[in-house]
Structure formats: C-alpha cells, structure tokens
Amino acid sequence: MKKIILILGAPGSGKTTTLQKVKSIEFSHYSIGETFRQNIKEDTEIGKEVKRYTDIGQIVPIHIAQKVIESYIDDWKDLIIIDDYPRDMEQAKMLETIITHKAEVVGVIEFLVDKQIALSRITSRARGVDDNPIKFEDRMRVYREKIESIRNFYIAQNKYWSLQNNYKTDNAKEELENILKALFNEKV
C-alpha cells in the first residue's frame, strides 16, 4: 500500500520550496497548487474553473481537486507527498475516500510561518496569479478559517507534525528530512 504524507501551510510558508530541496528520500511530490497554477497558465478547462476561485481568494471546489487527484494517484511511487492539500475538512474526508485500498495517510506536516515572512516570500516570487498582497490577505484568511478543523482531525489520528519555517529553507529542509524519515521509517 502506498504511503502518503500531506504537507499543509499558509501561503508563503515554504512548503514547495523546501520539499524540492529534499534529495535523501525518493518520493512522488505532488502539488495541487502548482498543478492548478500550471492549468491556469496553459488556459485549460480546469485552469479556467480554478481561476474563477483563485481570483477571489476562495478554495477550489472539491470536485475539481478530486478530478485532479484521481487522474494522478496510480502513477505515484509508493512514497507520496501531497503538497498544499487538503484545504478544508470536506477535502480531507474526500481524500480518505479516494485513496481507500490504494494508499494510507501516514502523516501530516504543517509548515508554520510568521505572516510578515510569508507575505515577503509571496511578493518576492510573484509567479502566480494569486501572488500579490491583496490576494495573500484573502488566502491567509481562508487558510486560518479552515486549518484548525483539519489540524484537529489529524491530531486525533496521531498523524500531525509541525515544522517552524521562519528561517531559510536549508534549515527547514533538515528538519523536514528528519520528520519524513520518521514517517517513512522502514522505506528509508
């Protein structure tokens, strides 16, 4: 059975940047947000749907995320990291349903970051349609509204970890690698 680790964090918390630096463990890295941004850039049908929600700082509806995850799950390696998902409890429960008999969520890592540091990261990268201070505030508000129930859901299952990422990504990378090794223990 495939093992999944979910990576959560506010916009600009360094999730994707830090994950891209991890080389000591072989895993499939899948970023819902990056996939959505790529579809927006390529002006696909999914991209057009996603853009309607990201333009106003809202969470992309579950049926779109489900479609995207289902189209990729069979191609993933045995160790999977899903970045920036789930974003609400409905998505967390839907994910559990999709992966039944194929995979198991073995851990959830939330990247914690100071709001000003996150904003600085977002405005310096400015690569996505939602990478600006106004959209950042909307995205941060939505994240804060939704994260507590997701956090509690995984704490209750003893699967929750947190990683402070107010520093450079090399420091966060080492801490992340240690957590991943603990979660993927027999595979490392």
Short mmCIF file of C-alpha atoms in Angstrom, two decimals:
data_model
loop_
_atom_site.label_atom_id
_atom_site.label_comp_id
_atom_site.label_asym_id
_atom_site.label_seq_id
_atom_site.Cartn_x
_atom_site.Cartn_y
_atom_site.Cartn_z
CA MET A 1 0.00 0.00 0.00
CA LYS A 2 1.28 3.46 -0.89
CA LYS A 3 2.12 5.86 1.94
CA ILE A 4 1.02 9.48 1.77
CA ILE A 5 2.26 12.46 3.73
CA LEU A 6 0.26 15.64 3.48
CA ILE A 7 2.03 19.00 3.64
CA LEU A 8 -0.03 21.92 4.90
CA GLY A 9 0.84 25.54 5.45
CA ALA A 10 -0.23 29.09 4.86
CA PRO A 11 0.61 30.78 1.56
CA GLY A 12 4.34 31.59 1.56
CA SER A 13 5.21 29.11 4.30
CA GLY A 14 7.86 27.48 2.09
CA LYS A 15 6.22 24.11 1.55
CA THR A 16 7.08 23.53 -2.10
CA THR A 17 10.46 25.28 -1.97
CA THR A 18 11.61 23.15 0.95
CA LEU A 19 10.26 19.90 -0.49
CA GLN A 20 12.14 20.48 -3.74
CA LYS A 21 15.42 20.50 -1.79
CA VAL A 22 14.86 17.08 -0.17
CA LYS A 23 17.05 14.59 -2.05
CA SER A 24 17.75 11.91 0.59
CA ILE A 25 14.37 10.20 0.17
CA GLU A 26 12.77 9.06 -3.07
CA PHE A 27 9.10 10.01 -3.24
CA SER A 28 6.48 11.35 -5.60
CA HIS A 29 5.91 15.03 -4.88
CA TYR A 30 2.56 16.29 -5.98
CA SER A 31 1.50 19.90 -5.51
CA ILE A 32 -2.18 20.63 -6.05
CA GLY A 33 -1.45 24.38 -6.10
CA GLU A 34 1.32 24.06 -8.69
CA THR A 35 -0.94 21.85 -10.82
CA PHE A 36 -3.70 24.45 -10.60
CA ARG A 37 -1.29 27.28 -11.49
CA GLN A 38 0.03 25.30 -14.47
CA ASN A 39 -3.51 24.71 -15.72
CA ILE A 40 -4.29 28.43 -15.36
CA LYS A 41 -1.12 29.29 -17.29
CA GLU A 42 -1.99 26.82 -20.05
CA ASP A 43 -5.58 28.11 -20.09
CA THR A 44 -7.06 24.59 -19.80
CA GLU A 45 -10.69 23.96 -18.89
CA ILE A 46 -9.63 23.06 -15.35
CA GLY A 47 -7.44 26.18 -15.27
CA LYS A 48 -10.39 28.38 -16.22
CA GLU A 49 -12.50 26.81 -13.46
CA VAL A 50 -9.72 27.17 -10.90
CA LYS A 51 -9.06 30.81 -11.86
CA ARG A 52 -12.66 31.77 -11.06
CA TYR A 53 -11.99 30.79 -7.43
CA THR A 54 -8.36 31.87 -7.01
CA ASP A 55 -9.16 35.32 -8.40
CA ILE A 56 -11.36 35.94 -5.36
CA GLY A 57 -9.15 34.06 -2.85
CA GLN A 58 -11.51 31.12 -2.42
CA ILE A 59 -10.75 27.41 -2.06
CA VAL A 60 -11.11 25.49 -5.32
CA PRO A 61 -14.23 23.27 -5.10
CA ILE A 62 -13.80 19.67 -4.11
CA HIS A 63 -14.98 18.16 -7.38
CA ILE A 64 -12.13 19.86 -9.26
CA ALA A 65 -9.47 18.77 -6.76
CA GLN A 66 -10.89 15.24 -6.72
CA LYS A 67 -10.70 15.04 -10.51
CA VAL A 68 -7.06 16.13 -10.44
CA ILE A 69 -6.00 13.70 -7.66
CA GLU A 70 -7.79 10.74 -9.23
CA SER A 71 -6.03 11.38 -12.53
CA TYR A 72 -2.58 11.08 -10.89
CA ILE A 73 -2.73 8.61 -7.97
CA ASP A 74 -1.98 5.43 -9.93
CA ASP A 75 1.22 6.95 -11.35
CA TRP A 76 2.68 7.87 -7.96
CA LYS A 77 5.54 6.00 -6.28
CA ASP A 78 4.99 4.07 -3.04
CA LEU A 79 6.00 7.13 -1.00
CA ILE A 80 3.89 10.15 -1.86
CA ILE A 81 3.92 13.71 -0.59
CA ILE A 82 0.88 15.79 -1.44
CA ASP A 83 1.70 19.43 -1.04
CA ASP A 84 -0.89 22.06 -0.07
CA TYR A 85 -3.80 19.68 0.39
CA PRO A 86 -6.35 19.28 1.92
CA ARG A 87 -7.58 22.81 2.40
CA ASP A 88 -10.76 22.03 4.31
CA MET A 89 -12.41 19.12 6.12
CA GLU A 90 -14.53 18.15 3.13
CA GLN A 91 -11.34 17.68 1.10
CA ALA A 92 -9.66 15.73 3.93
CA LYS A 93 -12.56 13.29 4.09
CA MET A 94 -12.78 13.07 0.29
CA LEU A 95 -9.08 12.24 0.09
CA GLU A 96 -9.52 9.38 2.57
CA THR A 97 -12.29 8.01 0.32
CA ILE A 98 -10.27 8.34 -2.91
CA ILE A 99 -7.21 6.56 -1.53
CA THR A 100 -9.04 3.68 0.17
CA HIS A 101 -7.39 0.38 -0.84
CA LYS A 102 -4.61 2.25 -2.69
CA ALA A 103 -2.81 4.32 -0.08
CA GLU A 104 -2.78 5.47 3.53
CA VAL A 105 -2.11 8.90 5.01
CA VAL A 106 0.73 8.19 7.46
CA GLY A 107 1.44 11.76 8.47
CA VAL A 108 0.56 15.41 8.09
CA ILE A 109 3.20 18.13 8.38
CA GLU A 110 2.11 21.72 8.82
CA PHE A 111 4.62 24.44 7.97
CA LEU A 112 4.23 27.29 10.46
CA VAL A 113 5.45 30.76 9.48
CA ASP A 114 5.14 34.36 10.62
CA LYS A 115 2.65 36.28 8.47
CA GLN A 116 5.14 39.02 7.51
CA ILE A 117 7.74 36.48 6.39
CA ALA A 118 5.12 34.67 4.33
CA LEU A 119 4.00 37.93 2.70
CA SER A 120 7.60 38.80 1.87
CA ARG A 121 8.09 35.41 0.22
CA ILE A 122 4.86 35.72 -1.78
CA THR A 123 5.59 39.20 -3.10
CA SER A 124 9.19 38.33 -3.99
CA ARG A 125 8.23 35.29 -6.06
CA ALA A 126 5.19 36.88 -7.79
CA ARG A 127 4.93 33.99 -10.23
CA GLY A 128 1.27 33.11 -9.83
CA VAL A 129 -1.96 34.97 -10.41
CA ASP A 130 -2.57 34.89 -6.66
CA ASP A 131 0.91 36.05 -5.59
CA ASN A 132 0.18 39.62 -4.54
CA PRO A 133 -0.54 41.32 -1.18
CA ILE A 134 -4.30 41.65 -1.69
CA LYS A 135 -4.83 38.03 -2.71
CA PHE A 136 -2.40 36.98 0.03
CA GLU A 137 -4.65 38.51 2.69
CA ASP A 138 -7.67 36.67 1.25
CA ARG A 139 -5.76 33.39 1.05
CA MET A 140 -4.38 33.79 4.57
CA ARG A 141 -7.86 34.48 5.97
CA VAL A 142 -9.31 31.40 4.26
CA TYR A 143 -6.39 29.26 5.43
CA ARG A 144 -6.81 30.36 9.05
CA GLU A 145 -10.57 29.76 8.92
CA LYS A 146 -10.12 26.17 7.73
CA ILE A 147 -6.87 24.85 9.24
CA GLU A 148 -8.00 24.30 12.83
CA SER A 149 -10.50 21.55 11.97
CA ILE A 150 -8.00 19.84 9.64
CA ARG A 151 -5.26 20.06 12.28
CA ASN A 152 -7.57 18.56 14.93
CA PHE A 153 -8.70 15.79 12.55
CA TYR A 154 -5.12 14.58 12.10
CA ILE A 155 -4.08 15.21 15.72
CA ALA A 156 -6.91 12.88 16.76
CA GLN A 157 -5.37 10.21 14.48
CA ASN A 158 -1.87 10.85 15.91
CA LYS A 159 -0.61 11.82 12.45
CA TYR A 160 0.11 15.55 12.93
CA TRP A 161 3.57 17.17 12.93
CA SER A 162 4.52 20.84 12.72
CA LEU A 163 7.64 22.49 11.34
CA GLN A 164 8.58 26.10 12.09
CA ASN A 165 9.75 27.75 8.86
CA ASN A 166 10.59 31.34 9.71
CA TYR A 167 14.16 30.73 8.59
CA LYS A 168 15.99 29.86 5.41
CA THR A 169 14.82 26.73 3.62
CA ASP A 170 18.09 24.83 4.24
CA ASN A 171 17.32 24.76 7.96
CA ALA A 172 13.73 23.71 7.30
CA LYS A 173 14.98 21.06 4.85
CA GLU A 174 16.97 19.27 7.56
CA GLU A 175 14.03 19.29 9.96
CA LEU A 176 11.67 18.12 7.19
CA GLU A 177 14.02 15.28 6.22
CA ASN A 178 14.08 14.07 9.84
CA ILE A 179 10.29 14.06 10.03
CA LEU A 180 9.97 12.30 6.66
CA LYS A 181 12.47 9.63 7.72
CA ALA A 182 10.46 9.04 10.88
CA LEU A 183 7.20 8.75 8.92
CA PHE A 184 8.61 6.64 6.08
CA ASN A 185 10.82 4.71 8.56
CA GLU A 186 11.04 1.26 7.01
CA LYS A 187 11.45 2.67 3.49
CA VAL A 188 14.45 4.91 4.22
#
